[in-house]
CSV table of N, CA, C and O in Angstrom, one decimal:
chain,number,residue,atom,x,y,z
A,7,UNK,N,64.2,184.8,78.0
A,7,UNK,CA,65.4,183.9,78.0
A,7,UNK,C,66.6,184.7,78.3
A,7,UNK,O,66.9,185.7,77.7
A,8,UNK,N,67.4,184.1,79.3
A,8,UNK,CA,68.7,184.8,79.6
A,8,UNK,C,69.7,183.7,79.7
A,8,UNK,O,70.0,183.1,80.7
A,9,UNK,N,70.3,183.4,78.5
A,9,UNK,CA,71.2,182.3,78.4
A,9,UNK,C,72.6,182.7,79.1
A,9,UNK,O,73.2,181.8,79.6
A,10,UNK,N,72.9,183.9,79.0
A,10,UNK,CA,74.2,184.3,79.5
A,10,UNK,C,74.1,185.1,80.8
A,10,UNK,O,73.3,186.0,81.0
A,11,UNK,N,75.0,184.7,81.8
A,11,UNK,CA,75.1,185.4,83.0
A,11,UNK,C,76.5,185.9,83.1
A,11,UNK,O,77.5,185.1,82.8
A,12,UNK,N,76.7,187.2,83.3
A,12,UNK,CA,78.0,187.8,83.4
A,12,UNK,C,78.2,188.6,84.6
A,12,UNK,O,77.3,189.1,85.2
A,13,UNK,N,79.4,188.6,85.1
A,13,UNK,CA,79.8,189.4,86.3
A,13,UNK,C,80.9,190.4,85.7
A,13,UNK,O,81.8,190.0,85.0
A,14,UNK,N,80.6,191.6,86.1
A,14,UNK,CA,81.6,192.6,85.6
A,14,UNK,C,81.9,193.7,86.7
A,14,UNK,O,81.0,193.9,87.6
A,15,UNK,N,83.1,194.2,86.6
A,15,UNK,CA,83.5,195.3,87.5
A,15,UNK,C,84.2,196.4,86.7
A,15,UNK,O,85.1,196.0,85.9
A,16,UNK,N,83.8,197.6,86.9
A,16,UNK,CA,84.5,198.7,86.3
A,16,UNK,C,85.2,199.5,87.5
A,16,UNK,O,84.5,199.9,88.4
A,17,UNK,N,86.5,199.5,87.4
A,17,UNK,CA,87.2,200.1,88.6
A,17,UNK,C,87.9,201.4,88.1
A,17,UNK,O,88.9,201.4,87.4
A,18,UNK,N,87.3,202.6,88.5
A,18,UNK,CA,87.9,203.9,88.2
A,18,UNK,C,89.2,204.0,89.0
A,18,UNK,O,89.3,203.7,90.2
A,19,UNK,N,90.3,204.5,88.3
A,19,UNK,CA,91.6,204.7,88.9
A,19,UNK,C,91.9,206.2,88.9
A,19,UNK,O,91.6,206.9,88.0
A,20,UNK,N,92.5,206.6,90.0
A,20,UNK,CA,92.9,208.0,90.1
A,20,UNK,C,91.8,209.0,90.4
A,20,UNK,O,91.9,210.2,90.0
A,21,UNK,N,90.8,208.6,91.1
A,21,UNK,CA,89.7,209.5,91.4
A,21,UNK,C,90.1,210.4,92.6
A,21,UNK,O,91.1,210.0,93.3
A,22,UNK,N,89.4,211.4,92.9
A,22,UNK,CA,89.7,212.3,94.0
A,22,UNK,C,89.3,211.7,95.4
A,22,UNK,O,89.6,212.3,96.4
A,23,UNK,N,88.6,210.6,95.4
A,23,UNK,CA,88.1,210.0,96.6
A,23,UNK,C,88.4,208.5,96.6
A,23,UNK,O,88.4,207.9,95.6
A,24,UNK,N,88.5,207.9,97.8
A,24,UNK,CA,88.6,206.5,97.9
A,24,UNK,C,87.2,205.8,97.7
A,24,UNK,O,87.1,204.6,97.4
A,25,UNK,N,86.1,206.5,97.9
A,25,UNK,CA,84.8,206.0,97.7
A,25,UNK,C,84.5,206.0,96.2
A,25,UNK,O,84.8,206.9,95.5
A,26,UNK,N,83.9,204.8,95.8
A,26,UNK,CA,83.6,204.7,94.4
A,26,UNK,C,82.1,204.5,94.1
A,26,UNK,O,81.7,204.3,93.0
A,27,UNK,N,81.3,204.7,95.2
A,27,UNK,CA,79.9,204.4,95.0
A,27,UNK,C,79.2,205.4,94.0
A,27,UNK,O,78.2,205.0,93.3
A,28,UNK,N,79.7,206.6,93.9
A,28,UNK,CA,79.1,207.5,92.8
A,28,UNK,C,79.3,206.9,91.4
A,28,UNK,O,78.4,207.0,90.6
A,29,UNK,N,80.5,206.4,91.2
A,29,UNK,CA,80.8,205.8,89.9
A,29,UNK,C,80.0,204.5,89.7
A,29,UNK,O,79.5,204.3,88.5
A,30,UNK,N,79.8,203.7,90.7
A,30,UNK,CA,79.0,202.5,90.6
A,30,UNK,C,77.6,202.9,90.2
A,30,UNK,O,76.9,202.3,89.3
A,31,UNK,N,77.0,204.0,90.8
A,31,UNK,CA,75.7,204.4,90.5
A,31,UNK,C,75.6,204.9,89.1
A,31,UNK,O,74.6,204.6,88.4
A,32,UNK,N,76.6,205.6,88.6
A,32,UNK,CA,76.6,206.0,87.2
A,32,UNK,C,76.5,204.8,86.3
A,32,UNK,O,75.6,204.8,85.3
A,33,UNK,N,77.3,203.8,86.5
A,33,UNK,CA,77.2,202.5,85.7
A,33,UNK,C,75.9,201.8,85.8
A,33,UNK,O,75.3,201.4,84.8
A,34,UNK,N,75.3,201.8,87.0
A,34,UNK,CA,74.1,201.1,87.2
A,34,UNK,C,72.9,201.8,86.6
A,34,UNK,O,72.0,201.2,86.1
A,35,UNK,N,73.0,203.1,86.5
A,35,UNK,CA,71.9,203.9,85.8
A,35,UNK,C,71.9,203.5,84.3
A,35,UNK,O,70.9,203.5,83.7
A,36,UNK,N,73.1,203.2,83.8
A,36,UNK,CA,73.2,202.8,82.4
A,36,UNK,C,72.5,201.5,82.2
A,36,UNK,O,71.7,201.3,81.2
A,37,UNK,N,72.7,200.6,83.1
A,37,UNK,CA,72.0,199.2,83.1
A,37,UNK,C,70.5,199.4,83.1
A,37,UNK,O,69.8,198.8,82.4
A,38,UNK,N,70.1,200.2,84.1
A,38,UNK,CA,68.6,200.5,84.2
A,38,UNK,C,68.0,201.1,82.9
A,38,UNK,O,67.0,200.6,82.4
A,39,UNK,N,68.7,202.1,82.4
A,39,UNK,CA,68.3,202.8,81.2
A,39,UNK,C,68.2,201.8,80.0
A,39,UNK,O,67.3,201.9,79.1
A,40,UNK,N,69.0,200.8,80.0
A,40,UNK,CA,69.1,199.8,78.9
A,40,UNK,C,68.2,198.6,79.1
A,40,UNK,O,68.1,197.7,78.3
A,41,UNK,N,67.5,198.6,80.3
A,41,UNK,CA,66.6,197.5,80.6
A,41,UNK,C,67.2,196.1,80.8
A,41,UNK,O,66.5,195.1,80.6
A,42,UNK,N,68.5,196.1,81.2
A,42,UNK,CA,69.1,194.8,81.4
A,42,UNK,C,68.9,194.3,82.9
A,42,UNK,O,69.0,195.2,83.8
A,43,UNK,N,68.7,193.1,83.1
A,43,UNK,CA,68.5,192.6,84.5
A,43,UNK,C,69.9,192.6,85.1
A,43,UNK,O,70.9,192.1,84.5
A,44,UNK,N,69.9,193.0,86.4
A,44,UNK,CA,71.2,193.1,87.1
A,44,UNK,C,71.0,192.9,88.6
A,44,UNK,O,69.9,193.2,89.1
A,45,UNK,N,72.1,192.5,89.2
A,45,UNK,CA,72.1,192.4,90.7
A,45,UNK,C,73.5,192.9,91.2
A,45,UNK,O,74.5,192.5,90.7
A,46,UNK,N,73.4,193.8,92.1
A,46,UNK,CA,74.6,194.4,92.6
A,46,UNK,C,75.1,193.6,93.8
A,46,UNK,O,74.3,193.2,94.7
A,47,UNK,N,76.4,193.3,93.8
A,47,UNK,CA,77.0,192.6,95.0
A,47,UNK,C,78.1,193.5,95.5
A,47,UNK,O,78.4,194.6,94.9
A,48,UNK,N,78.6,193.2,96.7
A,48,UNK,CA,79.6,194.2,97.3
A,48,UNK,C,80.8,194.4,96.4
A,48,UNK,O,81.5,195.4,96.5
A,49,UNK,N,81.2,193.5,95.5
A,49,UNK,CA,82.4,193.6,94.7
A,49,UNK,C,82.2,193.6,93.2
A,49,UNK,O,83.2,193.9,92.5
A,50,UNK,N,81.0,193.4,92.7
A,50,UNK,CA,80.8,193.4,91.3
A,50,UNK,C,79.3,193.5,91.0
A,50,UNK,O,78.5,193.6,91.9
A,51,UNK,N,78.9,193.5,89.7
A,51,UNK,CA,77.6,193.5,89.3
A,51,UNK,C,77.3,192.3,88.4
A,51,UNK,O,78.1,191.9,87.5
A,52,UNK,N,76.2,191.6,88.6
A,52,UNK,CA,75.8,190.4,87.8
A,52,UNK,C,74.8,190.9,86.8
A,52,UNK,O,73.8,191.5,87.2
A,53,UNK,N,74.9,190.6,85.6
A,53,UNK,CA,73.9,190.9,84.5
A,53,UNK,C,73.5,189.7,83.8
A,53,UNK,O,74.3,188.7,83.7
A,54,UNK,N,72.3,189.7,83.2
A,54,UNK,CA,71.8,188.6,82.4
A,54,UNK,C,71.5,189.1,81.0
A,54,UNK,O,71.1,190.3,80.8
A,55,UNK,N,71.8,188.3,80.0
A,55,UNK,CA,71.5,188.7,78.6
A,55,UNK,C,71.3,187.5,77.7
A,55,UNK,O,71.6,186.3,78.1
A,56,UNK,N,70.8,187.7,76.6
A,56,UNK,CA,70.5,186.6,75.6
A,56,UNK,C,71.6,186.3,74.7
A,56,UNK,O,71.7,185.2,74.1
A,57,UNK,N,72.6,187.3,74.6
A,57,UNK,CA,73.7,187.0,73.7
A,57,UNK,C,74.9,187.9,74.1
A,57,UNK,O,74.7,188.8,74.9
A,58,UNK,N,76.0,187.6,73.6
A,58,UNK,CA,77.3,188.3,73.9
A,58,UNK,C,77.2,189.8,73.5
A,58,UNK,O,77.7,190.6,74.2
A,59,UNK,N,76.6,190.0,72.3
A,59,UNK,CA,76.6,191.4,71.9
A,59,UNK,C,75.8,192.3,72.9
A,59,UNK,O,76.3,193.4,73.2
A,60,UNK,N,74.7,191.8,73.4
A,60,UNK,CA,74.0,192.5,74.4
A,60,UNK,C,74.8,192.8,75.7
A,60,UNK,O,74.8,193.9,76.2
A,61,UNK,N,75.5,191.8,76.1
A,61,UNK,CA,76.3,191.9,77.3
A,61,UNK,C,77.5,192.9,77.1
A,61,UNK,O,77.6,193.8,77.9
A,62,UNK,N,78.2,192.7,76.0
A,62,UNK,CA,79.3,193.6,75.8
A,62,UNK,C,78.9,195.1,75.5
A,62,UNK,O,79.5,196.0,75.9
A,63,UNK,N,77.7,195.2,74.8
A,63,UNK,CA,77.2,196.6,74.5
A,63,UNK,C,76.9,197.4,75.8
A,63,UNK,O,77.2,198.5,75.9
A,64,UNK,N,76.2,196.7,76.7
A,64,UNK,CA,75.8,197.4,77.9
A,64,UNK,C,77.1,197.7,78.8
A,64,UNK,O,77.1,198.8,79.4
A,65,UNK,N,78.0,196.8,78.8
A,65,UNK,CA,79.3,197.1,79.6
A,65,UNK,C,80.0,198.3,78.9
A,65,UNK,O,80.5,199.1,79.6
A,66,UNK,N,80.0,198.3,77.6
A,66,UNK,CA,80.7,199.4,76.9
A,66,UNK,C,80.0,200.7,77.2
A,66,UNK,O,80.7,201.7,77.4
A,67,UNK,N,78.7,200.7,77.2
A,67,UNK,CA,78.0,201.9,77.6
A,67,UNK,C,78.2,202.4,79.0
A,67,UNK,O,78.4,203.6,79.2
A,68,UNK,N,78.3,201.5,79.9
A,68,UNK,CA,78.7,201.8,81.3
A,68,UNK,C,80.1,202.4,81.4
A,68,UNK,O,80.3,203.4,82.1
A,69,UNK,N,81.0,201.8,80.6
A,69,UNK,CA,82.4,202.3,80.5
A,69,UNK,C,82.4,203.7,80.0
A,69,UNK,O,83.1,204.6,80.6
A,70,UNK,N,81.7,203.9,78.9
A,70,UNK,CA,81.6,205.3,78.3
A,70,UNK,C,81.0,206.3,79.3
A,70,UNK,O,81.4,207.5,79.3
A,71,UNK,N,80.0,205.9,80.1
A,71,UNK,CA,79.4,206.8,81.1
A,71,UNK,C,80.5,207.2,82.1
A,71,UNK,O,80.5,208.4,82.5
A,72,UNK,N,81.3,206.3,82.5
A,72,UNK,CA,82.4,206.7,83.5
A,72,UNK,C,83.4,207.7,82.8
A,72,UNK,O,83.9,208.6,83.5
A,73,UNK,N,83.7,207.4,81.6
A,73,UNK,CA,84.6,208.4,80.9
A,73,UNK,C,84.0,209.7,80.8
A,73,UNK,O,84.6,210.8,81.0
A,74,UNK,N,82.7,209.8,80.5
A,74,UNK,CA,81.9,211.0,80.4
A,74,UNK,C,81.9,211.7,81.8
A,74,UNK,O,81.7,212.9,81.8
A,75,UNK,N,82.0,210.9,82.8
A,75,UNK,CA,82.0,211.5,84.2
A,75,UNK,C,83.4,212.0,84.6
A,75,UNK,O,83.6,212.4,85.7
A,76,UNK,N,84.4,211.9,83.7
A,76,UNK,CA,85.7,212.4,84.0
A,76,UNK,C,86.7,211.4,84.4
A,76,UNK,O,87.9,211.8,84.6
A,77,UNK,N,86.4,210.1,84.4
A,77,UNK,CA,87.4,209.1,84.8
A,77,UNK,C,88.4,209.0,83.6
A,77,UNK,O,88.0,208.9,82.5
A,78,UNK,N,89.7,209.0,84.0
A,78,UNK,CA,90.7,208.9,83.0
A,78,UNK,C,91.3,207.5,82.8
A,78,UNK,O,92.0,207.3,81.8
A,79,UNK,N,91.1,206.7,83.8
A,79,UNK,CA,91.6,205.3,83.7
A,79,UNK,C,90.6,204.4,84.3
A,79,UNK,O,90.1,204.6,85.5
A,80,UNK,N,90.3,203.2,83.7
A,80,UNK,CA,89.3,202.3,84.2
A,80,UNK,C,89.8,200.9,83.9
A,80,UNK,O,90.2,200.5,82.8
A,81,UNK,N,89.8,200.1,85.0
A,81,UNK,CA,90.2,198.7,84.9
A,81,UNK,C,88.8,197.9,84.8
A,81,UNK,O,87.9,198.1,85.6
A,82,UNK,N,88.7,197.1,83.8
A,82,UNK,CA,87.5,196.3,83.6
A,82,UNK,C,87.8,194.8,83.8
A,82,UNK,O,88.7,194.3,83.2
A,83,UNK,N,86.9,194.2,84.5
A,83,UNK,CA,87.0,192.7,84.8
A,83,UNK,C,85.6,192.2,84.3
A,83,UNK,O,84.6,192.6,84.8
A,84,UNK,N,85.7,191.1,83.5
A,84,UNK,CA,84.4,190.5,83.0
A,84,UNK,C,84.6,189.0,83.1
A,84,UNK,O,85.6,188.4,82.7
A,85,UNK,N,83.6,188.3,83.7
A,85,UNK,CA,83.5,186.8,83.7
A,85,UNK,C,82.1,186.5,83.1
A,85,UNK,O,81.1,187.1,83.5
A,86,UNK,N,82.1,185.6,82.2
A,86,UNK,CA,80.9,185.2,81.4
A,86,UNK,C,80.6,183.7,81.5
A,86,UNK,O,81.5,182.9,81.3
A,87,UNK,N,79.4,183.4,81.8
A,87,UNK,CA,78.9,182.0,81.8
A,87,UNK,C,77.9,181.9,80.8
A,87,UNK,O,76.8,182.4,80.9
A,88,UNK,N,78.2,181.2,79.7
A,88,UNK,CA,77.2,181.0,78.6
A,88,UNK,C,76.9,179.6,78.5
A,88,UNK,O,77.6,178.7,78.0
A,89,UNK,N,75.7,179.2,79.1
A,89,UNK,CA,75.3,177.8,79.2
A,89,UNK,C,74.2,177.6,78.2
A,89,UNK,O,73.1,178.0,78.4
A,90,UNK,N,74.5,176.8,77.2
A,90,UNK,CA,73.6,176.6,76.1
A,90,UNK,C,72.5,175.6,76.4
A,90,UNK,O,71.4,175.6,75.8
A,91,UNK,N,72.7,174.7,77.4
A,91,UNK,CA,71.7,173.7,77.7
A,91,UNK,C,70.6,174.1,78.7
A,91,UNK,O,69.7,173.4,78.9
A,92,UNK,N,70.8,175.3,79.2
A,92,UNK,CA,69.8,175.8,80.2
A,92,UNK,C,69.5,177.3,79.9
A,92,UNK,O,69.9,178.2,80.6
A,93,UNK,N,68.8,177.6,78.8
A,93,UNK,CA,68.6,179.0,78.4
A,93,UNK,C,67.7,179.8,79.3
A,93,UNK,O,67.7,181.0,79.2
A,94,UNK,N,67.0,179.2,80.2
A,94,UNK,CA,66.0,179.9,81.0
A,94,UNK,C,66.5,180.1,82.5
A,94,UNK,O,65.8,180.5,83.3
A,95,UNK,N,67.8,179.8,82.7
A,95,UNK,CA,68.3,179.8,84.1
A,95,UNK,C,68.5,181.3,84.5
A,95,UNK,O,68.7,182.2,83.7
A,96,UNK,N,68.6,181.5,85.8
A,96,UNK,CA,68.8,182.8,86.4
A,96,UNK,C,70.0,182.7,87.3
A,96,UNK,O,70.4,181.6,87.8
A,97,UNK,N,70.6,183.8,87.7
A,97,UNK,CA,71.8,183.7,88.6
A,97,UNK,C,71.4,183.0,89.9
A,97,UNK,O,72.2,182.2,90.4
A,98,UNK,N,70.2,183.2,90.4
A,98,UNK,CA,69.8,182.6,91.7
A,98,UNK,C,69.7,181.1,91.5
A,98,UNK,O,69.9,180.4,92.5
A,99,UNK,N,69.5,180.6,90.3
A,99,UNK,CA,69.5,179.1,90.1
A,99,UNK,C,70.8,178.5,90.4
A,99,UNK,O,70.9,177.4,90.9
A,100,UNK,N,71.9,179.2,90.0
A,100,UNK,CA,73.2,178.8,90.2
A,100,UNK,C,73.5,178.7,91.7
A,100,UNK,O,74.1,177.7,92.2
A,101,UNK,N,73.1,179.7,92.5
A,101,UNK,CA,73.3,179.7,93.9
A,101,UNK,C,72.5,178.6,94.6
A,101,UNK,O,73.0,177.8,95.4
A,102,UNK,N,71.2,178.4,94.2
A,102,UNK,CA,70.4,177.3,94.8
A,102,UNK,C,71.0,176.0,94.5
A,102,UNK,O,70.9,175.1,95.4
A,103,UNK,N,71.6,175.7,93.3
A,103,UNK,CA,72.2,174.4,93.0
A,103,UNK,C,73.3,174.1,94.0
A,103,UNK,O,73.4,172.9,94.4
A,104,UNK,N,74.1,175.1,94.4
A,104,UNK,CA,75.1,174.9,95.4
A,104,UNK,C,74.6,174.7,96.8
A,104,UNK,O,75.0,173.8,97.5
A,105,UNK,N,73.6,175.5,97.1
A,105,UNK,CA,73.0,175.5,98.5
A,105,UNK,C,72.4,174.1,98.7
A,105,UNK,O,72.4,173.6,99.9
A,106,UNK,N,71.8,173.5,97.7
A,106,UNK,CA,71.1,172.2,98.0
A,106,UNK,C,72.1,171.1,98.2
A,106,UNK,O,71.8,170.1,98.8
A,107,UNK,N,73.4,171.4,97.9
A,107,UNK,CA,74.4,170.4,98.1
A,107,UNK,C,75.2,170.6,99.4
A,107,UNK,O,76.1,169.8,99.7
A,108,UNK,N,75.0,171.7,100.0
A,108,UNK,CA,75.7,172.0,101.3
A,108,UNK,C,75.1,171.2,102.4
A,108,UNK,O,73.9,170.9,102.4
A,109,UNK,N,75.9,170.8,103.4
A,109,UNK,CA,75.4,170.0,104.5
A,109,UNK,C,74.7,171.0,105.5
A,109,UNK,O,75.1,172.0,105.8
């Protein structure tokens, strides 16, 4: 059951390079290690969880991993969709619902 779908972005500020892919990989390895379902998009990461504690805990761990990698400033953006009437939905279900309504 994945009642909650969340989108989050951790943006390291003041790194030595304009490329952030190494930091994204560090955060994604945390998600893998914690067994949370996720999908990477060009601008953010989508995760699924059963409760807010699970969502916030894994984002916190990803944040801490970036700090441990030497990042001194991180901007965090989080959007959460907690839909109680459809506890078995997946992120792709949301996309399909819109696609079926497109001409």
